[in-house]
Amino acid sequence: MTPILWRRAEPGDAAALSILGGATFLASFAHDHPGAALLAHIQGAHGAPYYEAALADPEQTILIGETPLGAPVGYAMMMPPDLPVPTDATQDLELKRIYLLAGWQGGGRGDALMGLVEEEARRRGAKRLLLAVYPQNERARRFYARHGFAQIGDMVFMVGDVPFRDLIYTRML
């Protein structure tokens, strides 16, 4: 099995993150999200300018995974919480995104990435991780449950101009 080498993303990684984010979002949601709204969302929320801004923000951390040849295959993005539930900015951290390309899922790779997320969250002083997940994304929900996350709320998530419901999960570190 080809290893994934993880490191903290740098400003020059914005294009790779944009491609990864767009590809994984499209692969995950093309089956039930309207095409025009899906593409509009990807262009904004996964465009290179979005990642350039995130990488310039000291409050955000992005871990990027690459093959030994340097091909990007996954990433995790953490930031201060921006979810409609009570939070404590001094103790809470939002796992905004955690993505692996489909061919790189399995074999404990997602578990390893979650371990790196937890390590980074603790390094930043977080006591609790929060995230939002699409209710129909059963695979992701099972993954989060395996890692001790539980639902504490829900919210509306916009994809382009189309609203979708997301569940808000949390777990103590």
JSON list of C-alpha atoms in Angstrom, two decimals:
[
{"chain": "A", "resi": 1, "resn": "MET", "atom": "CA", "xyz": [0.00, 0.00, 0.00]},
{"chain": "A", "resi": 2, "resn": "THR", "atom": "CA", "xyz": [1.42, 3.37, -1.01]},
{"chain": "A", "resi": 3, "resn": "PRO", "atom": "CA", "xyz": [1.93, 5.53, 2.07]},
{"chain": "A", "resi": 4, "resn": "ILE", "atom": "CA", "xyz": [0.47, 8.97, 2.59]},
{"chain": "A", "resi": 5, "resn": "LEU", "atom": "CA", "xyz": [2.96, 11.53, 3.85]},
{"chain": "A", "resi": 6, "resn": "TRP", "atom": "CA", "xyz": [1.25, 14.20, 5.96]},
{"chain": "A", "resi": 7, "resn": "ARG", "atom": "CA", "xyz": [2.47, 17.74, 6.54]},
{"chain": "A", "resi": 8, "resn": "ARG", "atom": "CA", "xyz": [1.14, 21.19, 7.38]},
{"chain": "A", "resi": 9, "resn": "ALA", "atom": "CA", "xyz": [-0.07, 22.89, 4.20]},
{"chain": "A", "resi": 10, "resn": "GLU", "atom": "CA", "xyz": [1.75, 26.01, 3.03]},
{"chain": "A", "resi": 11, "resn": "PRO", "atom": "CA", "xyz": [0.65, 28.97, 0.87]},
{"chain": "A", "resi": 12, "resn": "GLY", "atom": "CA", "xyz": [1.87, 27.24, -2.29]},
{"chain": "A", "resi": 13, "resn": "ASP", "atom": "CA", "xyz": [-0.60, 24.38, -1.66]},
{"chain": "A", "resi": 14, "resn": "ALA", "atom": "CA", "xyz": [-3.75, 26.39, -2.44]},
{"chain": "A", "resi": 15, "resn": "ALA", "atom": "CA", "xyz": [-4.09, 25.02, -5.99]},
{"chain": "A", "resi": 16, "resn": "ALA", "atom": "CA", "xyz": [-3.68, 21.40, -4.83]},
{"chain": "A", "resi": 17, "resn": "LEU", "atom": "CA", "xyz": [-6.21, 21.91, -2.02]},
{"chain": "A", "resi": 18, "resn": "SER", "atom": "CA", "xyz": [-8.65, 23.46, -4.47]},
{"chain": "A", "resi": 19, "resn": "ILE", "atom": "CA", "xyz": [-8.41, 20.46, -6.79]},
{"chain": "A", "resi": 20, "resn": "LEU", "atom": "CA", "xyz": [-8.72, 17.99, -3.90]},
{"chain": "A", "resi": 21, "resn": "GLY", "atom": "CA", "xyz": [-11.63, 19.83, -2.32]},
{"chain": "A", "resi": 22, "resn": "GLY", "atom": "CA", "xyz": [-13.53, 20.15, -5.57]},
{"chain": "A", "resi": 23, "resn": "ALA", "atom": "CA", "xyz": [-12.91, 16.55, -6.61]},
{"chain": "A", "resi": 24, "resn": "THR", "atom": "CA", "xyz": [-13.91, 15.03, -3.29]},
{"chain": "A", "resi": 25, "resn": "PHE", "atom": "CA", "xyz": [-16.98, 17.25, -2.89]},
{"chain": "A", "resi": 26, "resn": "LEU", "atom": "CA", "xyz": [-18.13, 16.42, -6.41]},
{"chain": "A", "resi": 27, "resn": "ALA", "atom": "CA", "xyz": [-17.53, 12.68, -5.91]},
{"chain": "A", "resi": 28, "resn": "SER", "atom": "CA", "xyz": [-19.39, 12.72, -2.59]},
{"chain": "A", "resi": 29, "resn": "PHE", "atom": "CA", "xyz": [-22.44, 14.74, -3.54]},
{"chain": "A", "resi": 30, "resn": "ALA", "atom": "CA", "xyz": [-23.01, 14.59, -7.31]},
{"chain": "A", "resi": 31, "resn": "HIS", "atom": "CA", "xyz": [-25.61, 11.86, -6.80]},
{"chain": "A", "resi": 32, "resn": "ASP", "atom": "CA", "xyz": [-28.12, 14.12, -5.01]},
{"chain": "A", "resi": 33, "resn": "HIS", "atom": "CA", "xyz": [-27.07, 17.77, -5.40]},
{"chain": "A", "resi": 34, "resn": "PRO", "atom": "CA", "xyz": [-28.25, 19.79, -8.44]},
{"chain": "A", "resi": 35, "resn": "GLY", "atom": "CA", "xyz": [-25.39, 20.23, -10.91]},
{"chain": "A", "resi": 36, "resn": "ALA", "atom": "CA", "xyz": [-25.44, 24.02, -11.24]},
{"chain": "A", "resi": 37, "resn": "ALA", "atom": "CA", "xyz": [-25.62, 24.56, -7.47]},
{"chain": "A", "resi": 38, "resn": "LEU", "atom": "CA", "xyz": [-22.90, 21.97, -6.89]},
{"chain": "A", "resi": 39, "resn": "LEU", "atom": "CA", "xyz": [-20.55, 23.60, -9.37]},
{"chain": "A", "resi": 40, "resn": "ALA", "atom": "CA", "xyz": [-21.23, 27.08, -7.96]},
{"chain": "A", "resi": 41, "resn": "HIS", "atom": "CA", "xyz": [-20.44, 25.82, -4.48]},
{"chain": "A", "resi": 42, "resn": "ILE", "atom": "CA", "xyz": [-17.21, 24.15, -5.59]},
{"chain": "A", "resi": 43, "resn": "GLN", "atom": "CA", "xyz": [-16.06, 27.27, -7.43]},
{"chain": "A", "resi": 44, "resn": "GLY", "atom": "CA", "xyz": [-16.50, 29.40, -4.32]},
{"chain": "A", "resi": 45, "resn": "ALA", "atom": "CA", "xyz": [-15.91, 27.14, -1.33]},
{"chain": "A", "resi": 46, "resn": "HIS", "atom": "CA", "xyz": [-13.15, 25.13, -3.01]},
{"chain": "A", "resi": 47, "resn": "GLY", "atom": "CA", "xyz": [-11.55, 27.71, -5.27]},
{"chain": "A", "resi": 48, "resn": "ALA", "atom": "CA", "xyz": [-7.87, 28.53, -4.93]},
{"chain": "A", "resi": 49, "resn": "PRO", "atom": "CA", "xyz": [-8.66, 32.00, -3.47]},
{"chain": "A", "resi": 50, "resn": "TYR", "atom": "CA", "xyz": [-10.60, 30.32, -0.63]},
{"chain": "A", "resi": 51, "resn": "TYR", "atom": "CA", "xyz": [-7.59, 28.18, 0.27]},
{"chain": "A", "resi": 52, "resn": "GLU", "atom": "CA", "xyz": [-5.16, 31.07, -0.17]},
{"chain": "A", "resi": 53, "resn": "ALA", "atom": "CA", "xyz": [-7.13, 33.01, 2.45]},
{"chain": "A", "resi": 54, "resn": "ALA", "atom": "CA", "xyz": [-7.36, 29.99, 4.75]},
{"chain": "A", "resi": 55, "resn": "LEU", "atom": "CA", "xyz": [-3.62, 29.35, 4.54]},
{"chain": "A", "resi": 56, "resn": "ALA", "atom": "CA", "xyz": [-2.92, 33.02, 5.34]},
{"chain": "A", "resi": 57, "resn": "ASP", "atom": "CA", "xyz": [-5.13, 32.88, 8.46]},
{"chain": "A", "resi": 58, "resn": "PRO", "atom": "CA", "xyz": [-3.12, 31.85, 11.55]},
{"chain": "A", "resi": 59, "resn": "GLU", "atom": "CA", "xyz": [-6.34, 30.57, 13.18]},
{"chain": "A", "resi": 60, "resn": "GLN", "atom": "CA", "xyz": [-6.72, 27.88, 10.52]},
{"chain": "A", "resi": 61, "resn": "THR", "atom": "CA", "xyz": [-4.65, 24.74, 10.13]},
{"chain": "A", "resi": 62, "resn": "ILE", "atom": "CA", "xyz": [-4.65, 22.52, 7.07]},
{"chain": "A", "resi": 63, "resn": "LEU", "atom": "CA", "xyz": [-2.86, 19.19, 6.95]},
{"chain": "A", "resi": 64, "resn": "ILE", "atom": "CA", "xyz": [-2.22, 17.87, 3.44]},
{"chain": "A", "resi": 65, "resn": "GLY", "atom": "CA", "xyz": [-1.41, 14.30, 2.50]},
{"chain": "A", "resi": 66, "resn": "GLU", "atom": "CA", "xyz": [0.67, 13.36, -0.50]},
{"chain": "A", "resi": 67, "resn": "THR", "atom": "CA", "xyz": [2.11, 10.26, -2.10]},
{"chain": "A", "resi": 68, "resn": "PRO", "atom": "CA", "xyz": [5.90, 9.84, -1.95]},
{"chain": "A", "resi": 69, "resn": "LEU", "atom": "CA", "xyz": [5.91, 11.34, -5.47]},
{"chain": "A", "resi": 70, "resn": "GLY", "atom": "CA", "xyz": [4.12, 14.49, -4.23]},
{"chain": "A", "resi": 71, "resn": "ALA", "atom": "CA", "xyz": [0.62, 13.86, -5.61]},
{"chain": "A", "resi": 72, "resn": "PRO", "atom": "CA", "xyz": [-2.01, 15.27, -3.21]},
{"chain": "A", "resi": 73, "resn": "VAL", "atom": "CA", "xyz": [-4.57, 12.69, -2.01]},
{"chain": "A", "resi": 74, "resn": "GLY", "atom": "CA", "xyz": [-6.21, 14.16, 1.09]},
{"chain": "A", "resi": 75, "resn": "TYR", "atom": "CA", "xyz": [-6.42, 16.92, 3.64]},
{"chain": "A", "resi": 76, "resn": "ALA", "atom": "CA", "xyz": [-7.98, 18.04, 6.90]},
{"chain": "A", "resi": 77, "resn": "MET", "atom": "CA", "xyz": [-8.89, 21.65, 7.75]},
{"chain": "A", "resi": 78, "resn": "MET", "atom": "CA", "xyz": [-9.39, 22.98, 11.28]},
{"chain": "A", "resi": 79, "resn": "MET", "atom": "CA", "xyz": [-10.55, 26.41, 12.39]},
{"chain": "A", "resi": 80, "resn": "PRO", "atom": "CA", "xyz": [-12.31, 28.24, 15.22]},
{"chain": "A", "resi": 81, "resn": "PRO", "atom": "CA", "xyz": [-15.90, 27.02, 15.35]},
{"chain": "A", "resi": 82, "resn": "ASP", "atom": "CA", "xyz": [-18.44, 28.69, 13.09]},
{"chain": "A", "resi": 83, "resn": "LEU", "atom": "CA", "xyz": [-21.51, 26.55, 13.80]},
{"chain": "A", "resi": 84, "resn": "PRO", "atom": "CA", "xyz": [-24.95, 27.46, 15.19]},
{"chain": "A", "resi": 85, "resn": "VAL", "atom": "CA", "xyz": [-24.44, 25.75, 18.57]},
{"chain": "A", "resi": 86, "resn": "PRO", "atom": "CA", "xyz": [-22.95, 27.12, 21.80]},
{"chain": "A", "resi": 87, "resn": "THR", "atom": "CA", "xyz": [-19.16, 27.09, 21.53]},
{"chain": "A", "resi": 88, "resn": "ASP", "atom": "CA", "xyz": [-16.16, 28.31, 23.47]},
{"chain": "A", "resi": 89, "resn": "ALA", "atom": "CA", "xyz": [-13.50, 29.75, 21.17]},
{"chain": "A", "resi": 90, "resn": "THR", "atom": "CA", "xyz": [-10.83, 29.03, 23.79]},
{"chain": "A", "resi": 91, "resn": "GLN", "atom": "CA", "xyz": [-11.63, 25.31, 24.02]},
{"chain": "A", "resi": 92, "resn": "ASP", "atom": "CA", "xyz": [-13.45, 24.31, 20.82]},
{"chain": "A", "resi": 93, "resn": "LEU", "atom": "CA", "xyz": [-12.10, 23.63, 17.35]},
{"chain": "A", "resi": 94, "resn": "GLU", "atom": "CA", "xyz": [-14.10, 22.88, 14.22]},
{"chain": "A", "resi": 95, "resn": "LEU", "atom": "CA", "xyz": [-12.98, 20.15, 11.86]},
{"chain": "A", "resi": 96, "resn": "LYS", "atom": "CA", "xyz": [-14.18, 22.03, 8.81]},
{"chain": "A", "resi": 97, "resn": "ARG", "atom": "CA", "xyz": [-13.11, 19.43, 6.26]},
{"chain": "A", "resi": 98, "resn": "ILE", "atom": "CA", "xyz": [-11.56, 15.98, 6.24]},
{"chain": "A", "resi": 99, "resn": "TYR", "atom": "CA", "xyz": [-11.20, 14.46, 2.79]},
{"chain": "A", "resi": 100, "resn": "LEU", "atom": "CA", "xyz": [-9.40, 11.54, 1.19]},
{"chain": "A", "resi": 101, "resn": "LEU", "atom": "CA", "xyz": [-9.74, 10.70, -2.48]},
{"chain": "A", "resi": 102, "resn": "ALA", "atom": "CA", "xyz": [-11.82, 7.52, -2.89]},
{"chain": "A", "resi": 103, "resn": "GLY", "atom": "CA", "xyz": [-8.86, 5.38, -3.96]},
{"chain": "A", "resi": 104, "resn": "TRP", "atom": "CA", "xyz": [-7.01, 6.34, -0.79]},
{"chain": "A", "resi": 105, "resn": "GLN", "atom": "CA", "xyz": [-9.77, 5.52, 1.68]},
{"chain": "A", "resi": 106, "resn": "GLY", "atom": "CA", "xyz": [-9.60, 2.36, 3.76]},
{"chain": "A", "resi": 107, "resn": "GLY", "atom": "CA", "xyz": [-6.69, 0.51, 5.24]},
{"chain": "A", "resi": 108, "resn": "GLY", "atom": "CA", "xyz": [-6.70, 2.74, 8.31]},
{"chain": "A", "resi": 109, "resn": "ARG", "atom": "CA", "xyz": [-5.77, 5.89, 6.40]},
{"chain": "A", "resi": 110, "resn": "GLY", "atom": "CA", "xyz": [-8.82, 7.84, 7.59]},
{"chain": "A", "resi": 111, "resn": "ASP", "atom": "CA", "xyz": [-8.17, 6.71, 11.16]},
{"chain": "A", "resi": 112, "resn": "ALA", "atom": "CA", "xyz": [-4.57, 7.88, 10.87]},
{"chain": "A", "resi": 113, "resn": "LEU", "atom": "CA", "xyz": [-5.71, 11.26, 9.58]},
{"chain": "A", "resi": 114, "resn": "MET", "atom": "CA", "xyz": [-8.21, 11.60, 12.42]},
{"chain": "A", "resi": 115, "resn": "GLY", "atom": "CA", "xyz": [-5.36, 10.83, 14.82]},
{"chain": "A", "resi": 116, "resn": "LEU", "atom": "CA", "xyz": [-3.35, 13.70, 13.31]},
{"chain": "A", "resi": 117, "resn": "VAL", "atom": "CA", "xyz": [-6.38, 16.00, 13.61]},
{"chain": "A", "resi": 118, "resn": "GLU", "atom": "CA", "xyz": [-6.77, 15.11, 17.29]},
{"chain": "A", "resi": 119, "resn": "GLU", "atom": "CA", "xyz": [-3.06, 15.66, 17.88]},
{"chain": "A", "resi": 120, "resn": "GLU", "atom": "CA", "xyz": [-3.20, 19.09, 16.22]},
{"chain": "A", "resi": 121, "resn": "ALA", "atom": "CA", "xyz": [-6.37, 20.02, 18.12]},
{"chain": "A", "resi": 122, "resn": "ARG", "atom": "CA", "xyz": [-4.72, 19.15, 21.44]},
{"chain": "A", "resi": 123, "resn": "ARG", "atom": "CA", "xyz": [-1.58, 21.06, 20.42]},
{"chain": "A", "resi": 124, "resn": "ARG", "atom": "CA", "xyz": [-3.83, 24.09, 19.87]},
{"chain": "A", "resi": 125, "resn": "GLY", "atom": "CA", "xyz": [-5.37, 23.63, 23.33]},
{"chain": "A", "resi": 126, "resn": "ALA", "atom": "CA", "xyz": [-8.76, 22.37, 22.17]},
{"chain": "A", "resi": 127, "resn": "LYS", "atom": "CA", "xyz": [-10.84, 20.28, 24.53]},
{"chain": "A", "resi": 128, "resn": "ARG", "atom": "CA", "xyz": [-13.62, 19.59, 22.03]},
{"chain": "A", "resi": 129, "resn": "LEU", "atom": "CA", "xyz": [-13.88, 18.98, 18.28]},
{"chain": "A", "resi": 130, "resn": "LEU", "atom": "CA", "xyz": [-17.01, 19.92, 16.32]},
{"chain": "A", "resi": 131, "resn": "LEU", "atom": "CA", "xyz": [-17.99, 19.23, 12.73]},
{"chain": "A", "resi": 132, "resn": "ALA", "atom": "CA", "xyz": [-20.94, 19.26, 10.36]},
{"chain": "A", "resi": 133, "resn": "VAL", "atom": "CA", "xyz": [-21.92, 16.26, 8.26]},
{"chain": "A", "resi": 134, "resn": "TYR", "atom": "CA", "xyz": [-24.58, 15.64, 5.62]},
{"chain": "A", "resi": 135, "resn": "PRO", "atom": "CA", "xyz": [-27.22, 13.23, 7.04]},
{"chain": "A", "resi": 136, "resn": "GLN", "atom": "CA", "xyz": [-27.23, 11.14, 3.85]},
{"chain": "A", "resi": 137, "resn": "ASN", "atom": "CA", "xyz": [-23.44, 10.65, 4.02]},
{"chain": "A", "resi": 138, "resn": "GLU", "atom": "CA", "xyz": [-23.76, 7.36, 5.92]},
{"chain": "A", "resi": 139, "resn": "ARG", "atom": "CA", "xyz": [-20.12, 6.39, 5.44]},
{"chain": "A", "resi": 140, "resn": "ALA", "atom": "CA", "xyz": [-18.89, 9.64, 7.02]},
{"chain": "A", "resi": 141, "resn": "ARG", "atom": "CA", "xyz": [-21.41, 9.36, 9.85]},
{"chain": "A", "resi": 142, "resn": "ARG", "atom": "CA", "xyz": [-20.21, 5.82, 10.66]},
{"chain": "A", "resi": 143, "resn": "PHE", "atom": "CA", "xyz": [-16.60, 7.03, 10.56]},
{"chain": "A", "resi": 144, "resn": "TYR", "atom": "CA", "xyz": [-17.35, 9.86, 12.99]},
{"chain": "A", "resi": 145, "resn": "ALA", "atom": "CA", "xyz": [-19.33, 7.56, 15.31]},
{"chain": "A", "resi": 146, "resn": "ARG", "atom": "CA", "xyz": [-16.34, 5.17, 15.38]},
{"chain": "A", "resi": 147, "resn": "HIS", "atom": "CA", "xyz": [-14.24, 8.12, 16.54]},
{"chain": "A", "resi": 148, "resn": "GLY", "atom": "CA", "xyz": [-16.60, 9.04, 19.38]},
{"chain": "A", "resi": 149, "resn": "PHE", "atom": "CA", "xyz": [-18.57, 11.87, 17.78]},
{"chain": "A", "resi": 150, "resn": "ALA", "atom": "CA", "xyz": [-22.23, 12.38, 18.68]},
{"chain": "A", "resi": 151, "resn": "GLN", "atom": "CA", "xyz": [-24.90, 14.69, 17.27]},
{"chain": "A", "resi": 152, "resn": "ILE", "atom": "CA", "xyz": [-25.64, 17.89, 19.20]},
{"chain": "A", "resi": 153, "resn": "GLY", "atom": "CA", "xyz": [-27.60, 19.89, 16.64]},
{"chain": "A", "resi": 154, "resn": "ASP", "atom": "CA", "xyz": [-28.29, 20.60, 13.01]},
{"chain": "A", "resi": 155, "resn": "MET", "atom": "CA", "xyz": [-28.06, 23.47, 10.57]},
{"chain": "A", "resi": 156, "resn": "VAL", "atom": "CA", "xyz": [-28.78, 24.59, 7.03]},
{"chain": "A", "resi": 157, "resn": "PHE", "atom": "CA", "xyz": [-25.83, 24.31, 4.66]},
{"chain": "A", "resi": 158, "resn": "MET", "atom": "CA", "xyz": [-25.97, 26.11, 1.34]},
{"chain": "A", "resi": 159, "resn": "VAL", "atom": "CA", "xyz": [-24.70, 24.49, -1.84]},
{"chain": "A", "resi": 160, "resn": "GLY", "atom": "CA", "xyz": [-24.85, 27.29, -4.36]},
{"chain": "A", "resi": 161, "resn": "ASP", "atom": "CA", "xyz": [-28.34, 28.67, -3.81]},
{"chain": "A", "resi": 162, "resn": "VAL", "atom": "CA", "xyz": [-29.82, 25.33, -2.66]},
{"chain": "A", "resi": 163, "resn": "PRO", "atom": "CA", "xyz": [-30.25, 24.66, 1.08]},
{"chain": "A", "resi": 164, "resn": "PHE", "atom": "CA", "xyz": [-29.36, 21.28, 2.59]},
{"chain": "A", "resi": 165, "resn": "ARG", "atom": "CA", "xyz": [-29.51, 20.06, 6.16]},
{"chain": "A", "resi": 166, "resn": "ASP", "atom": "CA", "xyz": [-26.29, 19.15, 8.01]},
{"chain": "A", "resi": 167, "resn": "LEU", "atom": "CA", "xyz": [-25.92, 17.49, 11.38]},
{"chain": "A", "resi": 168, "resn": "ILE", "atom": "CA", "xyz": [-23.57, 19.00, 13.94]},
{"chain": "A", "resi": 169, "resn": "TYR", "atom": "CA", "xyz": [-21.39, 16.48, 15.79]},
{"chain": "A", "resi": 170, "resn": "THR", "atom": "CA", "xyz": [-18.99, 16.86, 18.68]},
{"chain": "A", "resi": 171, "resn": "ARG", "atom": "CA", "xyz": [-16.56, 14.87, 20.76]},
{"chain": "A", "resi": 172, "resn": "MET", "atom": "CA", "xyz": [-14.40, 15.64, 23.72]},
{"chain": "A", "resi": 173, "resn": "LEU", "atom": "CA", "xyz": [-10.66, 15.26, 23.36]}
]
